PDB file of C-alpha atoms in Angstrom:
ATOM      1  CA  UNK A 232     -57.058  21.880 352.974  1.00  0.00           C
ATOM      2  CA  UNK A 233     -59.430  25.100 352.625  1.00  0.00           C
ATOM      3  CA  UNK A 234     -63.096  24.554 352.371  1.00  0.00           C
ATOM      4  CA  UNK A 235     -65.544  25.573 350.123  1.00  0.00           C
ATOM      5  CA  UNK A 236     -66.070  29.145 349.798  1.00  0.00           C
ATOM      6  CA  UNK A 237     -69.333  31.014 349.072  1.00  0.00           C
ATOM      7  CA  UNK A 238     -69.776  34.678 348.999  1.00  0.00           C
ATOM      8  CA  UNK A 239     -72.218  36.740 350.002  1.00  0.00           C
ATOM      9  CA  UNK A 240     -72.687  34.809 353.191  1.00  0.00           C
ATOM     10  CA  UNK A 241     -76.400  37.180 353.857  1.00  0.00           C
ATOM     11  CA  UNK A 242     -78.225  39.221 351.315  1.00  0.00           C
ATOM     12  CA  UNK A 243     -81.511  40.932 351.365  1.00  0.00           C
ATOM     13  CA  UNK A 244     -82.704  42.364 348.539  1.00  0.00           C
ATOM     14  CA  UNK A 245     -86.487  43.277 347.085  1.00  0.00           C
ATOM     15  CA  UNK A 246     -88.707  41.237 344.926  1.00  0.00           C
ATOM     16  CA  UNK A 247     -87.958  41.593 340.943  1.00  0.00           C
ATOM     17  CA  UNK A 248     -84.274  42.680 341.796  1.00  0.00           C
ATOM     18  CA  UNK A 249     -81.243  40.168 340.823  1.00  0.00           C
ATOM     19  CA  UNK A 250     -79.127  38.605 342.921  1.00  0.00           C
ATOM     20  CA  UNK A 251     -75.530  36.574 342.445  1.00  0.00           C
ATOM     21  CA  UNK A 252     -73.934  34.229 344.785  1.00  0.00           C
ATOM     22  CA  UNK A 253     -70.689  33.140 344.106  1.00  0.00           C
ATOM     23  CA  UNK A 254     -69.060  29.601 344.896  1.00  0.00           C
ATOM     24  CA  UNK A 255     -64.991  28.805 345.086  1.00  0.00           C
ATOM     25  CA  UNK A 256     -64.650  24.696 345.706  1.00  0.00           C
ATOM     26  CA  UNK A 257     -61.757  22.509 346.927  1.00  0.00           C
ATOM     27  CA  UNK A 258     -59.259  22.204 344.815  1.00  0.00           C
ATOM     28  CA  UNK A 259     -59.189  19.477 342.390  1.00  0.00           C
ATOM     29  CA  UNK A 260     -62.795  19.000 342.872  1.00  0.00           C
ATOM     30  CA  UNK A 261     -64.210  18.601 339.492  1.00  0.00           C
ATOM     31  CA  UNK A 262     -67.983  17.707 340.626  1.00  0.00           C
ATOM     32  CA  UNK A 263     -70.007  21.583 341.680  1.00  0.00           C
ATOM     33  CA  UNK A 264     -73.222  21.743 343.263  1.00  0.00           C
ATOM     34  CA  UNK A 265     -75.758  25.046 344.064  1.00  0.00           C
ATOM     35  CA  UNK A 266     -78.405  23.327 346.657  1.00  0.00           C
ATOM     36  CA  UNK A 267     -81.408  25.930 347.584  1.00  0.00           C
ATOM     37  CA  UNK A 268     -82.431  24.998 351.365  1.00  0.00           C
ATOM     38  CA  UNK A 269     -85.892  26.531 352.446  1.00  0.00           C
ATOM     39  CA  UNK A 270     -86.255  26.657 355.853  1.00  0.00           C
ATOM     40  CA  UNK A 271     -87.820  23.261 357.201  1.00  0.00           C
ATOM     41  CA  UNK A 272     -86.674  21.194 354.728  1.00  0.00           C
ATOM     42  CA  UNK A 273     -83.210  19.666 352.991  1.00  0.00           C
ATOM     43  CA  UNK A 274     -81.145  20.550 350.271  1.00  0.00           C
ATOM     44  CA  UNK A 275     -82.711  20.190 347.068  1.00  0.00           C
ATOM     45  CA  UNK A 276     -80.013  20.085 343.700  1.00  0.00           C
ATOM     46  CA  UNK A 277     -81.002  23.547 341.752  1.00  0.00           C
ATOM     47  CA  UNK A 278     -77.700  22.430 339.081  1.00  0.00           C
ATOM     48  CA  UNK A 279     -74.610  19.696 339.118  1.00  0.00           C
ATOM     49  CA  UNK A 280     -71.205  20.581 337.047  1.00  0.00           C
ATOM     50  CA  UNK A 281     -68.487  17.933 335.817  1.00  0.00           C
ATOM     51  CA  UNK A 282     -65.787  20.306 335.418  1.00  0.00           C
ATOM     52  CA  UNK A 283     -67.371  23.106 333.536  1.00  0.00           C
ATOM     53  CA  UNK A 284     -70.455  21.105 331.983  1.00  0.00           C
ATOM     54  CA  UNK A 285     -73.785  20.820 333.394  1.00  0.00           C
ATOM     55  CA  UNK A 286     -74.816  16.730 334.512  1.00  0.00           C
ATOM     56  CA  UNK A 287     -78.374  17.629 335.829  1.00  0.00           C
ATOM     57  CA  UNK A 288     -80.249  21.103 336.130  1.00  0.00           C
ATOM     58  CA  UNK A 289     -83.974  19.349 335.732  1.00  0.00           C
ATOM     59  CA  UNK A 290     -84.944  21.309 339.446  1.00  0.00           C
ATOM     60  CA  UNK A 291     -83.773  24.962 337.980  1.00  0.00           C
ATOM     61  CA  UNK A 292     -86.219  27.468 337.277  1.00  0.00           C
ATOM     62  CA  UNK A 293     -84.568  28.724 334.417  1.00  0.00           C
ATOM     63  CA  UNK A 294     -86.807  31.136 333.569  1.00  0.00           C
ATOM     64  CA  UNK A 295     -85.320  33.032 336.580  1.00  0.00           C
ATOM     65  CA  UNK A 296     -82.447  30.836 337.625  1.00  0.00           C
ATOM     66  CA  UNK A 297     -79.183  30.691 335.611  1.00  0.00           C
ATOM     67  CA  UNK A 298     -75.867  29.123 336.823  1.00  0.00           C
ATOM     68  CA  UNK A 299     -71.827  29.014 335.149  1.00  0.00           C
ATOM     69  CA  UNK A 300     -68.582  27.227 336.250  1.00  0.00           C
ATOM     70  CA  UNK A 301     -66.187  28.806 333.831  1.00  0.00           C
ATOM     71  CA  UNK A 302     -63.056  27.295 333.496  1.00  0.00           C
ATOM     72  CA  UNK A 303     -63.989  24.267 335.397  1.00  0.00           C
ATOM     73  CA  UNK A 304     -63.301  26.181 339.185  1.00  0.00           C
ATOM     74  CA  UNK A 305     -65.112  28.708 340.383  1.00  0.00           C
ATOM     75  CA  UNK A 306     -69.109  29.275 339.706  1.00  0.00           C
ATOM     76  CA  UNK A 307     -71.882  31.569 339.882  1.00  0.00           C
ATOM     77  CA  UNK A 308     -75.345  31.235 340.653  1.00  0.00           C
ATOM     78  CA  UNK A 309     -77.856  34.220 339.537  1.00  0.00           C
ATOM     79  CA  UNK A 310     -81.625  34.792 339.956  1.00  0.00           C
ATOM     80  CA  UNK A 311     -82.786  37.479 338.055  1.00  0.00           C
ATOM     81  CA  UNK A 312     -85.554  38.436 339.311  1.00  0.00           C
ATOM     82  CA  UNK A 313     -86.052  37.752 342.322  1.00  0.00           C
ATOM     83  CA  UNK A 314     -88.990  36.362 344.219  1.00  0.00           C
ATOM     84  CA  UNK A 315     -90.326  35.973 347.486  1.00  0.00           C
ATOM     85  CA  UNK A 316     -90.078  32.557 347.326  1.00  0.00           C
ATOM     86  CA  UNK A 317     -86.585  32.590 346.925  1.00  0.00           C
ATOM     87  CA  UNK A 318     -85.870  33.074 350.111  1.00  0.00           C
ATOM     88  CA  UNK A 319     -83.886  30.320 351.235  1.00  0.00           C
ATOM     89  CA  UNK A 320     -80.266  29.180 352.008  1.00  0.00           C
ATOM     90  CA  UNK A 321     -78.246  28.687 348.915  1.00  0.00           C
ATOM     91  CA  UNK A 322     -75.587  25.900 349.146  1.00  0.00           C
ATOM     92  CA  UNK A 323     -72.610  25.352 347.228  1.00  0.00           C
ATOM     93  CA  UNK A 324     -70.889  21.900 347.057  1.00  0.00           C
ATOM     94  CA  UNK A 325     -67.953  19.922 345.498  1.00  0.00           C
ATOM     95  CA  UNK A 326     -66.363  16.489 345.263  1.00  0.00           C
ATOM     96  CA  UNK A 327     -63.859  14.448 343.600  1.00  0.00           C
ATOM     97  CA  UNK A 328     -65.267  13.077 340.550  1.00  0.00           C
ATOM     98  CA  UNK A 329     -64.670   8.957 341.303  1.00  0.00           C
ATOM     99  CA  UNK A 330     -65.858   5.885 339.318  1.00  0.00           C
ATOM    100  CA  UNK A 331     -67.385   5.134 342.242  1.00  0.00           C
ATOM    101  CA  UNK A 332     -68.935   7.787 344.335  1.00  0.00           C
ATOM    102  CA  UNK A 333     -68.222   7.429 347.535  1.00  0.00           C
ATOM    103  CA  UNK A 334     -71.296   9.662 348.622  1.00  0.00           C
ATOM    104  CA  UNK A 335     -68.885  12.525 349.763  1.00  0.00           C
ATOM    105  CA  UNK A 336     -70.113  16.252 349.203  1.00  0.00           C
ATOM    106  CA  UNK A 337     -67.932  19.138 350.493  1.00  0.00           C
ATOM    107  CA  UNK A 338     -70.758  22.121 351.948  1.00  0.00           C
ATOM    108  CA  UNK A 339     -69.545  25.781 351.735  1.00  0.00           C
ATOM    109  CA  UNK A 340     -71.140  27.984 354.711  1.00  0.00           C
ATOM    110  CA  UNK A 341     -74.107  28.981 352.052  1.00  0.00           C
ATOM    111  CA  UNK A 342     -75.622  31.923 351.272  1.00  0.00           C
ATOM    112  CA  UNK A 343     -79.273  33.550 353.075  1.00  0.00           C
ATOM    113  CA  UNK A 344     -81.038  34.936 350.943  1.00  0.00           C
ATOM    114  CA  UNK A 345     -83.918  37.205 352.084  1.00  0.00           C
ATOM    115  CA  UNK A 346     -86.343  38.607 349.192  1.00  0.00           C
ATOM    116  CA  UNK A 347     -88.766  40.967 350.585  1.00  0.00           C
TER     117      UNK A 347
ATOM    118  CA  UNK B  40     -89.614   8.857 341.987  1.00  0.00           C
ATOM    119  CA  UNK B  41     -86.943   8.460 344.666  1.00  0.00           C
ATOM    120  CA  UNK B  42     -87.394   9.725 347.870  1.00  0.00           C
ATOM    121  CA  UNK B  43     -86.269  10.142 351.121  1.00  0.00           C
ATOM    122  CA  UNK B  44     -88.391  10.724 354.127  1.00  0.00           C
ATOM    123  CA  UNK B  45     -87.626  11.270 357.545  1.00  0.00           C
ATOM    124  CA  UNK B  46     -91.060  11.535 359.996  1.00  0.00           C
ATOM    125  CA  UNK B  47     -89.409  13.531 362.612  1.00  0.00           C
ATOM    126  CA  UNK B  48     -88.701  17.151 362.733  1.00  0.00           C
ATOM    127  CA  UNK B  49     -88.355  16.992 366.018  1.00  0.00           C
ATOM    128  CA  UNK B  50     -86.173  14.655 368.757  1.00  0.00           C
ATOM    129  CA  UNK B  51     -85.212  15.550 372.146  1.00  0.00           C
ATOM    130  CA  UNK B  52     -83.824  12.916 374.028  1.00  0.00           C
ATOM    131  CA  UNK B  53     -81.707  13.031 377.879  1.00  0.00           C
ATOM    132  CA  UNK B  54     -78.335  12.657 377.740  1.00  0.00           C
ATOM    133  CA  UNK B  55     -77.346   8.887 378.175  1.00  0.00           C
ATOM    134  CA  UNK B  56     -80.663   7.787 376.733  1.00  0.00           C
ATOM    135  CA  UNK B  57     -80.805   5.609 373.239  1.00  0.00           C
ATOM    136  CA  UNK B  58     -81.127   7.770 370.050  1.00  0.00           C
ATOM    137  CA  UNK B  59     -83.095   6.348 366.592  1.00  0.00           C
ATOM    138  CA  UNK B  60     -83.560   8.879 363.752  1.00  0.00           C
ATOM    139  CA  UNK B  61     -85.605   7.126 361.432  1.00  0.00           C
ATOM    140  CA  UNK B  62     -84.935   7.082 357.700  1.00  0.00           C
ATOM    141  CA  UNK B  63     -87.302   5.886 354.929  1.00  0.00           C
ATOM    142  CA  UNK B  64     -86.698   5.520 351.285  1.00  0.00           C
ATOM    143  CA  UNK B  65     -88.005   5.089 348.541  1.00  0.00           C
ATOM    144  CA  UNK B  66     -85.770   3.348 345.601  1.00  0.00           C
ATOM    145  CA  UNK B  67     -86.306   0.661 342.814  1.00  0.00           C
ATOM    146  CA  UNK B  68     -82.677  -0.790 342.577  1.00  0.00           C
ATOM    147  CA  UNK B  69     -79.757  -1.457 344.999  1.00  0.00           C
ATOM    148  CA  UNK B  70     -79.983   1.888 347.577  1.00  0.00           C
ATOM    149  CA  UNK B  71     -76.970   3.839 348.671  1.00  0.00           C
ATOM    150  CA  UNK B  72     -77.504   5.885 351.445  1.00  0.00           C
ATOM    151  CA  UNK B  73     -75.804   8.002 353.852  1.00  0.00           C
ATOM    152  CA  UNK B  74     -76.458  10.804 356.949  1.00  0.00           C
ATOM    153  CA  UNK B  75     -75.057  14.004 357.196  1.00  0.00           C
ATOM    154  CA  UNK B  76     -74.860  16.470 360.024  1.00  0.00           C
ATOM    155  CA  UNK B  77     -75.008  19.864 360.884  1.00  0.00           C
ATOM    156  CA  UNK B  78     -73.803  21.200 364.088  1.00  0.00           C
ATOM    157  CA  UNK B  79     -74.534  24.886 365.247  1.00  0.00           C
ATOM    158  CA  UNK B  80     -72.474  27.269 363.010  1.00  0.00           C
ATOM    159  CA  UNK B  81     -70.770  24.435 361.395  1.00  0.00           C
ATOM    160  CA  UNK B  82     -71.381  23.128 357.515  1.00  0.00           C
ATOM    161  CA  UNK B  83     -73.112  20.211 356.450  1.00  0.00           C
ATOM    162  CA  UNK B  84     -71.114  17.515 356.651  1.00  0.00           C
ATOM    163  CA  UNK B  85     -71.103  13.600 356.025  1.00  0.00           C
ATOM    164  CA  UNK B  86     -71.123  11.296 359.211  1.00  0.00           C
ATOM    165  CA  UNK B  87     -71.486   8.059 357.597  1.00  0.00           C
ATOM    166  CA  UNK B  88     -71.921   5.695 354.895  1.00  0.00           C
ATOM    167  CA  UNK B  89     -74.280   2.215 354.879  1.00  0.00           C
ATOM    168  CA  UNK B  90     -71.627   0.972 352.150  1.00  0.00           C
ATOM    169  CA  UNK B  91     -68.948   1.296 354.768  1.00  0.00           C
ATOM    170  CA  UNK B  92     -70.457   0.056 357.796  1.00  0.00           C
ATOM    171  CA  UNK B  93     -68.974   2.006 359.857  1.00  0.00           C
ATOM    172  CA  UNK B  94     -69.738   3.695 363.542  1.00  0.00           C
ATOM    173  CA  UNK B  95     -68.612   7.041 363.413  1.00  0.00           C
ATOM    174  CA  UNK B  96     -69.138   8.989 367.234  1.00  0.00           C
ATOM    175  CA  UNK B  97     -71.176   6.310 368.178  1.00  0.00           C
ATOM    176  CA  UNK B  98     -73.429   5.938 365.549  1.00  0.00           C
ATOM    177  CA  UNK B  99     -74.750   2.721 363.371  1.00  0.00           C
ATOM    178  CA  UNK B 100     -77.031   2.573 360.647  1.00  0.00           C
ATOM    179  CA  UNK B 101     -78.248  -0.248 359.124  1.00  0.00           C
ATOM    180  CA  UNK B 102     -79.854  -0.486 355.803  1.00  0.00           C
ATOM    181  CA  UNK B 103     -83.183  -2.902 355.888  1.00  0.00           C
ATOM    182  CA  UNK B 104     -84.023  -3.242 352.404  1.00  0.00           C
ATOM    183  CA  UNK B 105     -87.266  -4.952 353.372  1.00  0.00           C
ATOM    184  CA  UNK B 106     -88.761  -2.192 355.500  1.00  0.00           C
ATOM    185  CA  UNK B 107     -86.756   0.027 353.137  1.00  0.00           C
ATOM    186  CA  UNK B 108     -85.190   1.981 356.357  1.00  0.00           C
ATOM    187  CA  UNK B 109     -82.131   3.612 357.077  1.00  0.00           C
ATOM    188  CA  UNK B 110     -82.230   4.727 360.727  1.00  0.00           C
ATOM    189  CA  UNK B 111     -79.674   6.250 362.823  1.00  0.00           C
ATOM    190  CA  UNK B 112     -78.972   4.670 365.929  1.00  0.00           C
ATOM    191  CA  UNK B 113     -76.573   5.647 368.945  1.00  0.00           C
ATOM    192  CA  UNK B 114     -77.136   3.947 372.310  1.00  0.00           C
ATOM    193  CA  UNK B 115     -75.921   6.510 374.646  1.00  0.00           C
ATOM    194  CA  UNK B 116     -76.841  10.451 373.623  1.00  0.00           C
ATOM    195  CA  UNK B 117     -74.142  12.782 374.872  1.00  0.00           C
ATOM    196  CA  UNK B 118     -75.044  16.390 374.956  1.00  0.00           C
ATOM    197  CA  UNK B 119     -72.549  17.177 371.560  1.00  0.00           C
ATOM    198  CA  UNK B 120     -74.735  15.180 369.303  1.00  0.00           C
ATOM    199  CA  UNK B 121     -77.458  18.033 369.564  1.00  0.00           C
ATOM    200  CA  UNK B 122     -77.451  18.932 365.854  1.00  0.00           C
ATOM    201  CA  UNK B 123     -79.281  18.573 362.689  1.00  0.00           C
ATOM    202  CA  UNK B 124     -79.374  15.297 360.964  1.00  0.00           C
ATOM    203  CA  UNK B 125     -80.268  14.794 357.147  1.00  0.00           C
ATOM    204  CA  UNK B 126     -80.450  11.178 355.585  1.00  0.00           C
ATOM    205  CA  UNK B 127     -79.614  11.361 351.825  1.00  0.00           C
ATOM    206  CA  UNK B 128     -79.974   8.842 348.884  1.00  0.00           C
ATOM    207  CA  UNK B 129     -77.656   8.797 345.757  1.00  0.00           C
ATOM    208  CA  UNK B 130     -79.734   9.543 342.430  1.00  0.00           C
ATOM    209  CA  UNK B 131     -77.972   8.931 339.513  1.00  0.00           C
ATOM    210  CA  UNK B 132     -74.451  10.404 338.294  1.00  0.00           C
ATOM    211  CA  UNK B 133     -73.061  11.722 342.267  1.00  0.00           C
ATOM    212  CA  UNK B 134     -76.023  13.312 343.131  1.00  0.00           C
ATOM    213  CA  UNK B 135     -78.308  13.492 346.281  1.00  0.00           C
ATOM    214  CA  UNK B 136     -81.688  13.328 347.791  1.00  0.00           C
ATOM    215  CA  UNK B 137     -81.875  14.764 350.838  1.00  0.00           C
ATOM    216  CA  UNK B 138     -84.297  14.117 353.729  1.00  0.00           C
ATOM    217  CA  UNK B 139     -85.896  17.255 355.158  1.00  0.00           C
ATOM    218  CA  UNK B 140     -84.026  16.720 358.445  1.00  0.00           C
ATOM    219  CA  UNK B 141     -84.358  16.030 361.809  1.00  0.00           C
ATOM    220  CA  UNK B 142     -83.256  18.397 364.884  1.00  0.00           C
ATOM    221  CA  UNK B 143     -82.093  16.128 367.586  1.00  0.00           C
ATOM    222  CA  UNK B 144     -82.013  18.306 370.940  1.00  0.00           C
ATOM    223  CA  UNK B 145     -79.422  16.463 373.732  1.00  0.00           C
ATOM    224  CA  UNK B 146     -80.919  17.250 377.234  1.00  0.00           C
ATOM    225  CA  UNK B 147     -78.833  17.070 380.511  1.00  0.00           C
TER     226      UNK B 147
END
C-alpha cells in the first residue's frame, strides 16, 4: 500500500513569512497527526484528527499555528508567521482508528523546515 | 504529567556485543508502551509493542512496572541495527509521547 505523503519535503523561508506543509495519509486511515521534531529531541503532537475533527491540539501555538483535514483525507498544516524557532522537522502521521489502539502510527518522510 | 525519558543520546556498541537502550516512564495507570525506529533515509517506524511480547530483529523489551522501565534489549548487535531509537507511551485517545531518542552506532 502507498505511504504517507508530505509535501514540501525542504523549505527555507525568512522569519515573519508563512509557510504550508501539506499531508496525504493511507487510505482508510481516519486518525491524522502533524508532529514538529526539533533537532535532538522526539516528536512532539502539534494536532490529532478523527476523520476531519480535531481530538487534541493542547501543544499548538495557535496564535501562529493553524491546521485542517477537510473532507476527512488530506490535511494542511500552516504557520503564519514564521519564527526562528520553528525550525524543525514537521511530521505527518495516520492510523486506523481501532477500539483498541494497537500503538501503530504510519510516518510520512516529513517536512525541514529552515526559518532564517 | 506523563513522560518518557530516555538518558542516552548516545550508544555505540561493537558488533556482536549486547545492546540495552534504556526507557523510563512516567505514568499513573496501566502503561502501554512501544519503540520505534528510524534507519538512515528511512521513516519512523514501529518495531515493537510490550502488549505483544514480541522479538522483532532480535529485540525484547520488557515492561518493569516497579522500576517503571521499558528498555530495549538485543544480545548480539549486528552492524544494521545502527539507527535511531525512540521509546513512546500512549496518552489518551491514540496518541503518543515520544522519548527524545537514542542514536545507537553498530561498530565492526
Amino acid at each position: 500500500e502507498a505511504g504517507v505523503a508530505q509535501s514540501p519535503r525542504y523549505k527555507i523561508i525568512e522569519k515573519r513569512q508563512s509557510v504550508a506543509f501539506w499531508c496525504n495519509p493511507i487510505s482508510g486511515h481516519a486518525t491524522l497527526y502533524w508532529y514538529q521534531q526539533i533537532l535532538g529531541q522526539g516528536p512532539k503532537l502539534l494536532i490529532q484528527f478523527q476523520n476531519n475533527g480535531v481530538v487534541d491540539d493542547s501543544q499548538l501555538p495557535k496564535d501562529r499555528f493553524s491546521a485542517e483535514r477537510l473532507k476527512g483525507v488530506d490535511s494542511t498544516l500552516k504557520i503564519q508567521p514564521a519564527k526562528l524557532e520553528d525550525s524543525a522537522v514537521y511530521l505527518c502521521a495516520s492510523s486506523l482508528f481501532l477500539a483498541g489502539f494497537n500503538g501503530e502510527q504510519y510516518f510520512g518522510p516529513g517536512t525541514r523546515l529552515t526559518v532564517t | 504529567a506523563q513522560r518518557v525519558t530516555q538518558p542516552e543520546k548516545l550508544l555505540s556498541v561493537f558488533k556482536g556485543a549486547p545492546v540495552e537502550l534504556k526507557c523510563n516512564y512516567s505514568y499513573s495507570g496501566s502503561p502501554e508502551l512501544f519503540w520505534y525506529v528510524q534507519y538512515s533515509r528511512q521513516r519512523l517506524q514501529l518495531l515493537l509493542r510490550h502488549i505483544s511480547r514480541e522479538s522483532i530483529k532480535g529485540f525484547t523489551a520488557d515492561l518493569n512496572k516497579g522500576e517503571t522501565s521499558f528498555h530495549l534489549k538485543k544480545p548480539f548487535a549486528q552492524e544494521e541495527d545502527s539507527a535511531m531509537y525512540y521509546c513512546a507511551l500512549v496518552q489518551g485517545a491514540q496518541k503518543l509521547v515520544f522519548g527524545q531518542g537514542t542514536r545507537l552506532t553498530i561498530n565492526p
